[in-house]
PDB file of C-alpha atoms in Angstrom:
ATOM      1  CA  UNK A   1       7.625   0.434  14.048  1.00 52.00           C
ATOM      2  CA  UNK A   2       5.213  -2.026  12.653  1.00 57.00           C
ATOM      3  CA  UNK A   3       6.127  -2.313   9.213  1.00 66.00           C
ATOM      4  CA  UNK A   4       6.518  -5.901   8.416  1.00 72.00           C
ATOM      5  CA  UNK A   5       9.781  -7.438   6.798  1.00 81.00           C
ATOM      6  CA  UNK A   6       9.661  -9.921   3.569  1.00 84.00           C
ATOM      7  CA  UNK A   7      12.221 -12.476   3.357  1.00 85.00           C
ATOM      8  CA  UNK A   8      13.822 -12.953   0.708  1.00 91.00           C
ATOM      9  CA  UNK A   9      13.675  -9.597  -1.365  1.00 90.00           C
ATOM     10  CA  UNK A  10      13.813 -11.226  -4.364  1.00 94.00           C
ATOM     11  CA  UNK A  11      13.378 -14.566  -5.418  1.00 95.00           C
ATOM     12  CA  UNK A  12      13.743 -16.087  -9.244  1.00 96.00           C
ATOM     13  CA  UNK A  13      12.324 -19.338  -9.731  1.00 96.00           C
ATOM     14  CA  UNK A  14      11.562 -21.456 -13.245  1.00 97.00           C
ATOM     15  CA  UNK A  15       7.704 -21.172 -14.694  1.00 97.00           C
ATOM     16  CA  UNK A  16       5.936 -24.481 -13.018  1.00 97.00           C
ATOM     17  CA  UNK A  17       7.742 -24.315  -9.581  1.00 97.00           C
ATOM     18  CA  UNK A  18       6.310 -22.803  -6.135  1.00 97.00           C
ATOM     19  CA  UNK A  19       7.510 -19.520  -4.785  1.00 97.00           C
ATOM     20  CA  UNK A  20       7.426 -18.821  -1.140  1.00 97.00           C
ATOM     21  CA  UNK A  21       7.956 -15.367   0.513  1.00 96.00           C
ATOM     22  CA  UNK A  22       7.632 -15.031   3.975  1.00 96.00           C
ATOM     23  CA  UNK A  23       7.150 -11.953   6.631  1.00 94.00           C
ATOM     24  CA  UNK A  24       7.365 -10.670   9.927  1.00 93.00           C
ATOM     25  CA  UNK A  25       5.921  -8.351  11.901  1.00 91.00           C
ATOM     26  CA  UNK A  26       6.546  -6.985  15.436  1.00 88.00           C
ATOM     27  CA  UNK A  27       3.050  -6.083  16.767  1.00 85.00           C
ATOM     28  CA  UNK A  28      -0.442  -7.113  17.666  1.00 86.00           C
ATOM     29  CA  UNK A  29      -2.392  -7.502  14.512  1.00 86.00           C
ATOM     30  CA  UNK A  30      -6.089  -7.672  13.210  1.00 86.00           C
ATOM     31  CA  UNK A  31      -5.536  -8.993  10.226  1.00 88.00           C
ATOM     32  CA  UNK A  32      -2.725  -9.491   7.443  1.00 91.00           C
ATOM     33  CA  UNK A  33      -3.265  -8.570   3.888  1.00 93.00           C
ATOM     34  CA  UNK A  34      -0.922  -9.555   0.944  1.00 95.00           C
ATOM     35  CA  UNK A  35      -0.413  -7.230  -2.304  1.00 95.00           C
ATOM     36  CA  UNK A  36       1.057  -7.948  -5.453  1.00 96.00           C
ATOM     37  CA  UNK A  37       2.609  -4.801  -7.145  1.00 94.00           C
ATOM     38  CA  UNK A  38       3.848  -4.846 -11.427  1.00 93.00           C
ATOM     39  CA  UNK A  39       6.122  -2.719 -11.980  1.00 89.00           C
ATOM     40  CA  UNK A  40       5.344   1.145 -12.012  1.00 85.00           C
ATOM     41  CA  UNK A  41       1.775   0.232 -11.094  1.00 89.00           C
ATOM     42  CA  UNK A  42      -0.596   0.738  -8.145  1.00 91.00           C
ATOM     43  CA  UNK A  43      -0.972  -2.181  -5.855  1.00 93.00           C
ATOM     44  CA  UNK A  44      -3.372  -4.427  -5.705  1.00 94.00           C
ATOM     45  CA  UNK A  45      -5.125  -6.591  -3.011  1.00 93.00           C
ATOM     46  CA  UNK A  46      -4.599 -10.765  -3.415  1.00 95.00           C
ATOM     47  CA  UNK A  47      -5.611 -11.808  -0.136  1.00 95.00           C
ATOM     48  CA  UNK A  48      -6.335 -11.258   3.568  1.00 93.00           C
ATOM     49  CA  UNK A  49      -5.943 -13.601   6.536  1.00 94.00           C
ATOM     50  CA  UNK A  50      -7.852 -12.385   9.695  1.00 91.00           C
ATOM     51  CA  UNK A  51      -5.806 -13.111  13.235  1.00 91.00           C
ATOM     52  CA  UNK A  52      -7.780 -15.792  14.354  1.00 94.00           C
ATOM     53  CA  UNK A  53      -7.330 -17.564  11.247  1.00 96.00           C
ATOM     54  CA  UNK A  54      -4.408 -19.683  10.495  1.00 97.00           C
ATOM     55  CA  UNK A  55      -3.957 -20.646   6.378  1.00 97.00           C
ATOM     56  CA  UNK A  56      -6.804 -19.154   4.064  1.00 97.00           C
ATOM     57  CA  UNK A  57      -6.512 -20.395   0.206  1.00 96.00           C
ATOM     58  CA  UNK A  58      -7.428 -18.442  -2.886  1.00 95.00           C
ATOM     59  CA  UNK A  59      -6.906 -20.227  -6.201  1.00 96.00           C
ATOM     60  CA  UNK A  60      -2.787 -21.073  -6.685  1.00 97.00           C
ATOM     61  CA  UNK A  61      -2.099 -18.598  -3.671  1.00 97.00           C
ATOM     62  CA  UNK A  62      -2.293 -20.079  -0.144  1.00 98.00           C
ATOM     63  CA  UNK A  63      -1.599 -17.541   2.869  1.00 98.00           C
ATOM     64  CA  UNK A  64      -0.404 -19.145   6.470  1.00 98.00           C
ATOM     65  CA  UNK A  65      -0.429 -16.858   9.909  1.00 97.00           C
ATOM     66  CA  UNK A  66       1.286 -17.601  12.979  1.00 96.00           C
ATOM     67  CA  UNK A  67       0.981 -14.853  15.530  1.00 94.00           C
ATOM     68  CA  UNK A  68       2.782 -16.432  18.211  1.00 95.00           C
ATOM     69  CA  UNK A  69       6.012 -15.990  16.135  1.00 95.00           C
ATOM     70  CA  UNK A  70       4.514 -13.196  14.349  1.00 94.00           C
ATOM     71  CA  UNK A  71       5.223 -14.015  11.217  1.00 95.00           C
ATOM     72  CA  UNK A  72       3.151 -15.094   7.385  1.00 96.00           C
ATOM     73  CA  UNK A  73       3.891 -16.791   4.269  1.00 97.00           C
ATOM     74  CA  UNK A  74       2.353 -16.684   0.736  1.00 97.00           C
ATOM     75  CA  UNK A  75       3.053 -19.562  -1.055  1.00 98.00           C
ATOM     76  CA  UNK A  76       1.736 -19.199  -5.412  1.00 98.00           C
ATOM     77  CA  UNK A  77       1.784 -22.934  -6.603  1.00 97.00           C
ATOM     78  CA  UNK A  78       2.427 -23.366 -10.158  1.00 97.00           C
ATOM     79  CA  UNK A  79       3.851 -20.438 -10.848  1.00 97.00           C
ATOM     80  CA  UNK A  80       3.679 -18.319 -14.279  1.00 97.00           C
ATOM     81  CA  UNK A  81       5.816 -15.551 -15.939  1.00 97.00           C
ATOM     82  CA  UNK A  82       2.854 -13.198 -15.399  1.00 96.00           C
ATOM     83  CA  UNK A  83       3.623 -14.031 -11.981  1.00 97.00           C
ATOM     84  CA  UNK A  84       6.641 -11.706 -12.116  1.00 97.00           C
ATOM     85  CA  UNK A  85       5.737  -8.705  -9.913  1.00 97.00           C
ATOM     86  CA  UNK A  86       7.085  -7.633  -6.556  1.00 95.00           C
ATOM     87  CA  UNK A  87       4.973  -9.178  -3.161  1.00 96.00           C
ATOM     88  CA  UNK A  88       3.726  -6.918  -0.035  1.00 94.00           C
ATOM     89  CA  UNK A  89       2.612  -8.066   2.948  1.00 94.00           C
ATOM     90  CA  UNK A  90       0.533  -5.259   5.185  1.00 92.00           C
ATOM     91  CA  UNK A  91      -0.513  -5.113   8.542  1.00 89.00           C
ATOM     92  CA  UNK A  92      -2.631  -3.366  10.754  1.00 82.00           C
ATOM     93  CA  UNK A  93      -1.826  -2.331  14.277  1.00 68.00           C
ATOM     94  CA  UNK A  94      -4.220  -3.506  16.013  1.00 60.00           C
ATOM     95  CA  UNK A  95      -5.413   0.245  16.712  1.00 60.00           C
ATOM     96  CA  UNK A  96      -5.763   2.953  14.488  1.00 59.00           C
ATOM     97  CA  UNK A  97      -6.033   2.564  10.656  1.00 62.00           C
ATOM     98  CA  UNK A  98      -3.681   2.271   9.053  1.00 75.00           C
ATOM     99  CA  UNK A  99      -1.595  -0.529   7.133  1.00 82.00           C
ATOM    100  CA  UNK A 100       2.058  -0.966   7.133  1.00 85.00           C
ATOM    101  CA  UNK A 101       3.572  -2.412   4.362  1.00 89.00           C
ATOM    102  CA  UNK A 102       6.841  -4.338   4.090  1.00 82.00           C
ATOM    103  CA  UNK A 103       9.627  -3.925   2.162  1.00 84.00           C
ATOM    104  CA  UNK A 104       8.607  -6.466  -0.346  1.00 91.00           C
ATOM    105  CA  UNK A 105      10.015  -9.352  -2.374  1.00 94.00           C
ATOM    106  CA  UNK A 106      10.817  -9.234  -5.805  1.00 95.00           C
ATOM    107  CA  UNK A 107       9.127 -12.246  -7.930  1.00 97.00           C
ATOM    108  CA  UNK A 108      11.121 -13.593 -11.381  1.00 97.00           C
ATOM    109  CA  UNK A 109       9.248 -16.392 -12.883  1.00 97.00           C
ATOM    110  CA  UNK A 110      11.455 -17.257 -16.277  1.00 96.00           C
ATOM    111  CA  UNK A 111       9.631 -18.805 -18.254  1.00 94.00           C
TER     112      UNK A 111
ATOM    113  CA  UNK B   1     -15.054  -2.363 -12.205  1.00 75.00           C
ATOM    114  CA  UNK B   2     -14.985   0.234  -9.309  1.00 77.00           C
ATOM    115  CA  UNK B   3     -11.600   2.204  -9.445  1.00 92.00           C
ATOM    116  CA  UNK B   4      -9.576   4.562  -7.617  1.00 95.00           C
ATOM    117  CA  UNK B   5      -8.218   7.103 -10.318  1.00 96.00           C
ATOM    118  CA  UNK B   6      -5.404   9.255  -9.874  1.00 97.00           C
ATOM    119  CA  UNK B   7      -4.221  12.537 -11.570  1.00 97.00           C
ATOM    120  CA  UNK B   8      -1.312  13.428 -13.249  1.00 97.00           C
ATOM    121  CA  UNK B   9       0.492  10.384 -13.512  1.00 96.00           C
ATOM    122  CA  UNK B  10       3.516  11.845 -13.952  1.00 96.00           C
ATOM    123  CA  UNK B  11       4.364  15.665 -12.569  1.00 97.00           C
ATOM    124  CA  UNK B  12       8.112  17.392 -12.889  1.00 97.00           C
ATOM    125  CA  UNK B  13       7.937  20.286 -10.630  1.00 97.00           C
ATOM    126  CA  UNK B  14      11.331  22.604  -8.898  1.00 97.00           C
ATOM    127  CA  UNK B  15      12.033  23.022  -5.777  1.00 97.00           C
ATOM    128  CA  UNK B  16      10.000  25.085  -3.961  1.00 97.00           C
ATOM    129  CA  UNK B  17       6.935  24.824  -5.886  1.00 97.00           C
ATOM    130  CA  UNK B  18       3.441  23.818  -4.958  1.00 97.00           C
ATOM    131  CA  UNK B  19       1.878  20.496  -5.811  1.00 98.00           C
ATOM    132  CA  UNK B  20      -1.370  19.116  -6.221  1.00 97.00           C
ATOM    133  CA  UNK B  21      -2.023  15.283  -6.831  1.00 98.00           C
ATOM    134  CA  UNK B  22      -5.360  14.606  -7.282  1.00 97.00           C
ATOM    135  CA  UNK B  23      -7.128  11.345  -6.615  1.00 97.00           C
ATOM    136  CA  UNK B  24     -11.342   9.866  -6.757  1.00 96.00           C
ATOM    137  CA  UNK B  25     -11.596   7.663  -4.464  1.00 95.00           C
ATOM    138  CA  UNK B  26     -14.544   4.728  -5.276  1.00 93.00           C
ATOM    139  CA  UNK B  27     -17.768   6.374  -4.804  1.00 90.00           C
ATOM    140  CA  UNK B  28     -18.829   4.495  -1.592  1.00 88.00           C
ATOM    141  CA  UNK B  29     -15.839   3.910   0.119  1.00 91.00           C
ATOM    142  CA  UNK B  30     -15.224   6.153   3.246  1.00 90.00           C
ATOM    143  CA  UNK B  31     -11.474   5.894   4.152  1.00 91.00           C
ATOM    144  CA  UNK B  32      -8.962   7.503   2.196  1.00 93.00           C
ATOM    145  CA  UNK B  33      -5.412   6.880   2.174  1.00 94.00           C
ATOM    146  CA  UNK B  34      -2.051   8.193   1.055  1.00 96.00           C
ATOM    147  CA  UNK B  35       1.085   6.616   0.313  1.00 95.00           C
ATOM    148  CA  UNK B  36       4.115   6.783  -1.270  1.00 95.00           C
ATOM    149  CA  UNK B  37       7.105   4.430  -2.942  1.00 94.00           C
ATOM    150  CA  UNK B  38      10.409   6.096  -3.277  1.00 91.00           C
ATOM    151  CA  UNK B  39      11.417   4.623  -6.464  1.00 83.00           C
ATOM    152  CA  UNK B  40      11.752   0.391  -5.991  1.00 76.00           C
ATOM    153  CA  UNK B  41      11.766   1.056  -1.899  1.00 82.00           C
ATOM    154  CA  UNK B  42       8.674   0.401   0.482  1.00 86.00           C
ATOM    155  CA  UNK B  43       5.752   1.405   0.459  1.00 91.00           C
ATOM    156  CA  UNK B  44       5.620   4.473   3.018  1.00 92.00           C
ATOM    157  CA  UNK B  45       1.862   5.756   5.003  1.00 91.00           C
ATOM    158  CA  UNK B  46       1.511   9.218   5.165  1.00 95.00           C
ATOM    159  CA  UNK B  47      -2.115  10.285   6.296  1.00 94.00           C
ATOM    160  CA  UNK B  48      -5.621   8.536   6.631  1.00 91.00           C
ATOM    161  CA  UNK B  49      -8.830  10.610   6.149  1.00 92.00           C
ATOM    162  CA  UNK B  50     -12.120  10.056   6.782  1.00 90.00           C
ATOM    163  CA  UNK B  51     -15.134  11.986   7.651  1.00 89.00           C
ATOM    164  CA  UNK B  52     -13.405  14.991   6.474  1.00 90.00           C
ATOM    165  CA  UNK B  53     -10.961  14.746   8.612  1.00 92.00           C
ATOM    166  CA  UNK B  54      -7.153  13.156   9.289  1.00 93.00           C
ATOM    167  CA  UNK B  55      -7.339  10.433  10.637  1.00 90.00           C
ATOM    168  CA  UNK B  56      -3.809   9.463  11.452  1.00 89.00           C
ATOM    169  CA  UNK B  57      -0.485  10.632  10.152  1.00 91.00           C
ATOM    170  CA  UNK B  58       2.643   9.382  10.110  1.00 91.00           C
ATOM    171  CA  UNK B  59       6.246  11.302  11.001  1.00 91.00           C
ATOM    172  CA  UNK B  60       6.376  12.157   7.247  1.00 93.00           C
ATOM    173  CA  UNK B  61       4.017  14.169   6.522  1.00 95.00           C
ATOM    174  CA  UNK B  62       4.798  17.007   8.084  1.00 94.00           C
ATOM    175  CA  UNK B  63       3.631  20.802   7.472  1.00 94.00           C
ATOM    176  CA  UNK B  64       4.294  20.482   4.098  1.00 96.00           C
ATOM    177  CA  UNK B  65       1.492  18.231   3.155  1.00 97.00           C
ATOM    178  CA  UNK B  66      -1.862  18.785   3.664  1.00 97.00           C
ATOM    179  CA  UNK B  67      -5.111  16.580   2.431  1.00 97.00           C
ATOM    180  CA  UNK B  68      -8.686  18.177   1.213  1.00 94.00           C
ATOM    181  CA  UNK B  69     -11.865  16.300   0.379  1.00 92.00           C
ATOM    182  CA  UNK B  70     -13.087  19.751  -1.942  1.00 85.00           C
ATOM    183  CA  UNK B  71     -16.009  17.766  -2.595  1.00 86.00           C
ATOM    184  CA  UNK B  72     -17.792  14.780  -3.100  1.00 77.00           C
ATOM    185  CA  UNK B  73     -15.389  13.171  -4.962  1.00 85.00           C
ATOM    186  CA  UNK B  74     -11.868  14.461  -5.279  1.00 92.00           C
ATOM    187  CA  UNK B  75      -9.254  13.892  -2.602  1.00 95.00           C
ATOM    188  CA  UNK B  76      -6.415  15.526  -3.028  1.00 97.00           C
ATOM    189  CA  UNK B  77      -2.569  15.643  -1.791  1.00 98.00           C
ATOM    190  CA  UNK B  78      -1.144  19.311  -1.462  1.00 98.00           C
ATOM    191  CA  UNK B  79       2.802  19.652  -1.181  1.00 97.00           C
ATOM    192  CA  UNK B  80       3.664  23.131  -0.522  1.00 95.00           C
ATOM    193  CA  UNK B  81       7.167  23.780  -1.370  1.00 95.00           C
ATOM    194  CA  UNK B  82       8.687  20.663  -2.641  1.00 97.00           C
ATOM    195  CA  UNK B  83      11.718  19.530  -1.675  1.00 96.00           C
ATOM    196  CA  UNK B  84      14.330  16.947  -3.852  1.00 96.00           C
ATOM    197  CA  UNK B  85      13.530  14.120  -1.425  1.00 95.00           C
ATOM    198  CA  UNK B  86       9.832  14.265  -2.141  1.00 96.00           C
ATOM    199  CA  UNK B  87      10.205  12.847  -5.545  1.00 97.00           C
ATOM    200  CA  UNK B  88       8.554   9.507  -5.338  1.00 96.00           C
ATOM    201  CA  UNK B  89       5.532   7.360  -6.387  1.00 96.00           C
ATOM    202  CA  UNK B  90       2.466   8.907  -4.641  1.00 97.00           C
ATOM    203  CA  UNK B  91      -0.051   6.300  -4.556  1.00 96.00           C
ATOM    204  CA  UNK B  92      -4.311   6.848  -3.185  1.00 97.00           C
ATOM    205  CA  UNK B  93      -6.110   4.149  -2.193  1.00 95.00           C
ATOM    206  CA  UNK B  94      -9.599   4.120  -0.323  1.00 93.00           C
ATOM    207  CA  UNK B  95     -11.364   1.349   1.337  1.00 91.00           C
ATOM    208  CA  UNK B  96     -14.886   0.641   2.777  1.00 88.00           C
ATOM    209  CA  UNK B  97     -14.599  -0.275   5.755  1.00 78.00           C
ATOM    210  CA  UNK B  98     -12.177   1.040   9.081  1.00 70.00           C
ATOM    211  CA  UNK B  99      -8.556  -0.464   9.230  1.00 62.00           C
ATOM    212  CA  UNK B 100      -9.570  -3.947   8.363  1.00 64.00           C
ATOM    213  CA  UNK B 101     -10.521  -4.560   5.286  1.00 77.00           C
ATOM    214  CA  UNK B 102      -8.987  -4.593   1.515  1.00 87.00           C
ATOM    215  CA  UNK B 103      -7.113  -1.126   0.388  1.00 90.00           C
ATOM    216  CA  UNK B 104      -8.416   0.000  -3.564  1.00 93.00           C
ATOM    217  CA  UNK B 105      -5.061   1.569  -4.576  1.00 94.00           C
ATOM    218  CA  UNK B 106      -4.530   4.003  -7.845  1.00 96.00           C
ATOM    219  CA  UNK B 107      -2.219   3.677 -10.680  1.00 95.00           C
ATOM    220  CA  UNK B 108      -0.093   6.458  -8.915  1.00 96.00           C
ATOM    221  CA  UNK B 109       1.063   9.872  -9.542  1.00 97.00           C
ATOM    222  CA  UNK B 110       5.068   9.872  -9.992  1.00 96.00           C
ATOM    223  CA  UNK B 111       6.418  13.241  -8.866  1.00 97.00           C
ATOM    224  CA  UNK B 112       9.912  13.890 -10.046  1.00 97.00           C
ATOM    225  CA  UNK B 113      11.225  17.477  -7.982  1.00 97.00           C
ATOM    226  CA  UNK B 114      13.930  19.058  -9.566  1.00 96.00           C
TER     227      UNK B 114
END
């Protein structure tokens, strides 16, 4: 399967400090897209990072590829409590179309 | 803004009973997708659509589910006898372009099968 793994599945950090969440996937990919989900609501798009790119920055987030090991990382600097949510990463396969999503990390910012 | 919208949000139905989730996808996007989230667990595919047709499916939906665009707007989810393990989060999402760009997704429609 190519459904991508986050790592860790949840992570609790203080307001002000940087959260990292990392995942891996086991195919060839077109792109990579990160979603951010609240809870009980839809998901919703933060980012995408083609393959032949290899960081891409939007505001506090900053999104890293490396295909060779297969693997991505979001990184939110400066993190808030509205931060809180729970993190996806998605892939493509590289044929067809559909996205696989992973199995997500959970995201405490205490404020 | 351009949403997807989804309808009902929340649906108790028995086992063995039909079930319709309804969903309007943004008005020009052309690929239509659902998913679904058993509750706090991944995010699961189950079909892609487009051109009024399937475009891929994956293992679980099976001859229980069917999609229908009934017309220009609507695109619905049909369960046809429900089963305890379909309760989940059933989530549409549509997107403009083919496999590579940025998935709209809905608020959800929670099924609960008793």
């Amino acid at each position: 399967s190519q459904q991508g793994e986050e790592d860790p599945q949840a992570l609790s950090i203080q307001e002000g400090e940087n959260a990292t969440m990392n995942c891996s996937y086991k195919t060839s990919i077109n792109n990579l897209q990160w979603y951010r989900q609240n809870s009980g609501r839809g998901l919703v798009h933060l980012i995408l990072i083609r393959s032949n790119e290899r960081e891409k920055h939007s505001g506090r987030l900053r999104v890293t590829l490396d295909t060779s090991k297969k693997s991505s990382s979001l990184l939110i600097t400066a993190s808030r409590a509205a931060d809180t949510a729970s993190y996806f990463c998605a892939t493509d396969a590289n044929t067809g179309n559909q996205f696989y999503f992973g199995t997500g990390t959970s995201l405490t910012v205490i404020p | 803004e351009p949403e997807v919208t989804q309808t009902p949000s929340h649906q108790v139905t028995q086992m063995g009973q039909e079930v319709i989730l309804r969903c309007v996808p943004i008005s020009n996007h052309l690929y239509f997708y659902w998913y679904r989230q058993i509750l706090g667990q991944k995010v699961e595919f189950l079909v892609s659509f487009y051109n009024n047709e399937i475009s891929e499916k994956s293992e679980i939906f099976d001859d229980q589910f069917s999609v229908e665009r009934p017309d220009g707007s609507n695109f619905t989810l049909k369960i046809r006898s429900t089963k305890l393990e379909d309760s989940a989060m059933y989530f549409c999402a549509s997107s403009v372009t083919w496999g590579h760009g940025e998935l709209f997704f809905g608020e959800g429609s929670r099924l609960t099968v008793l």
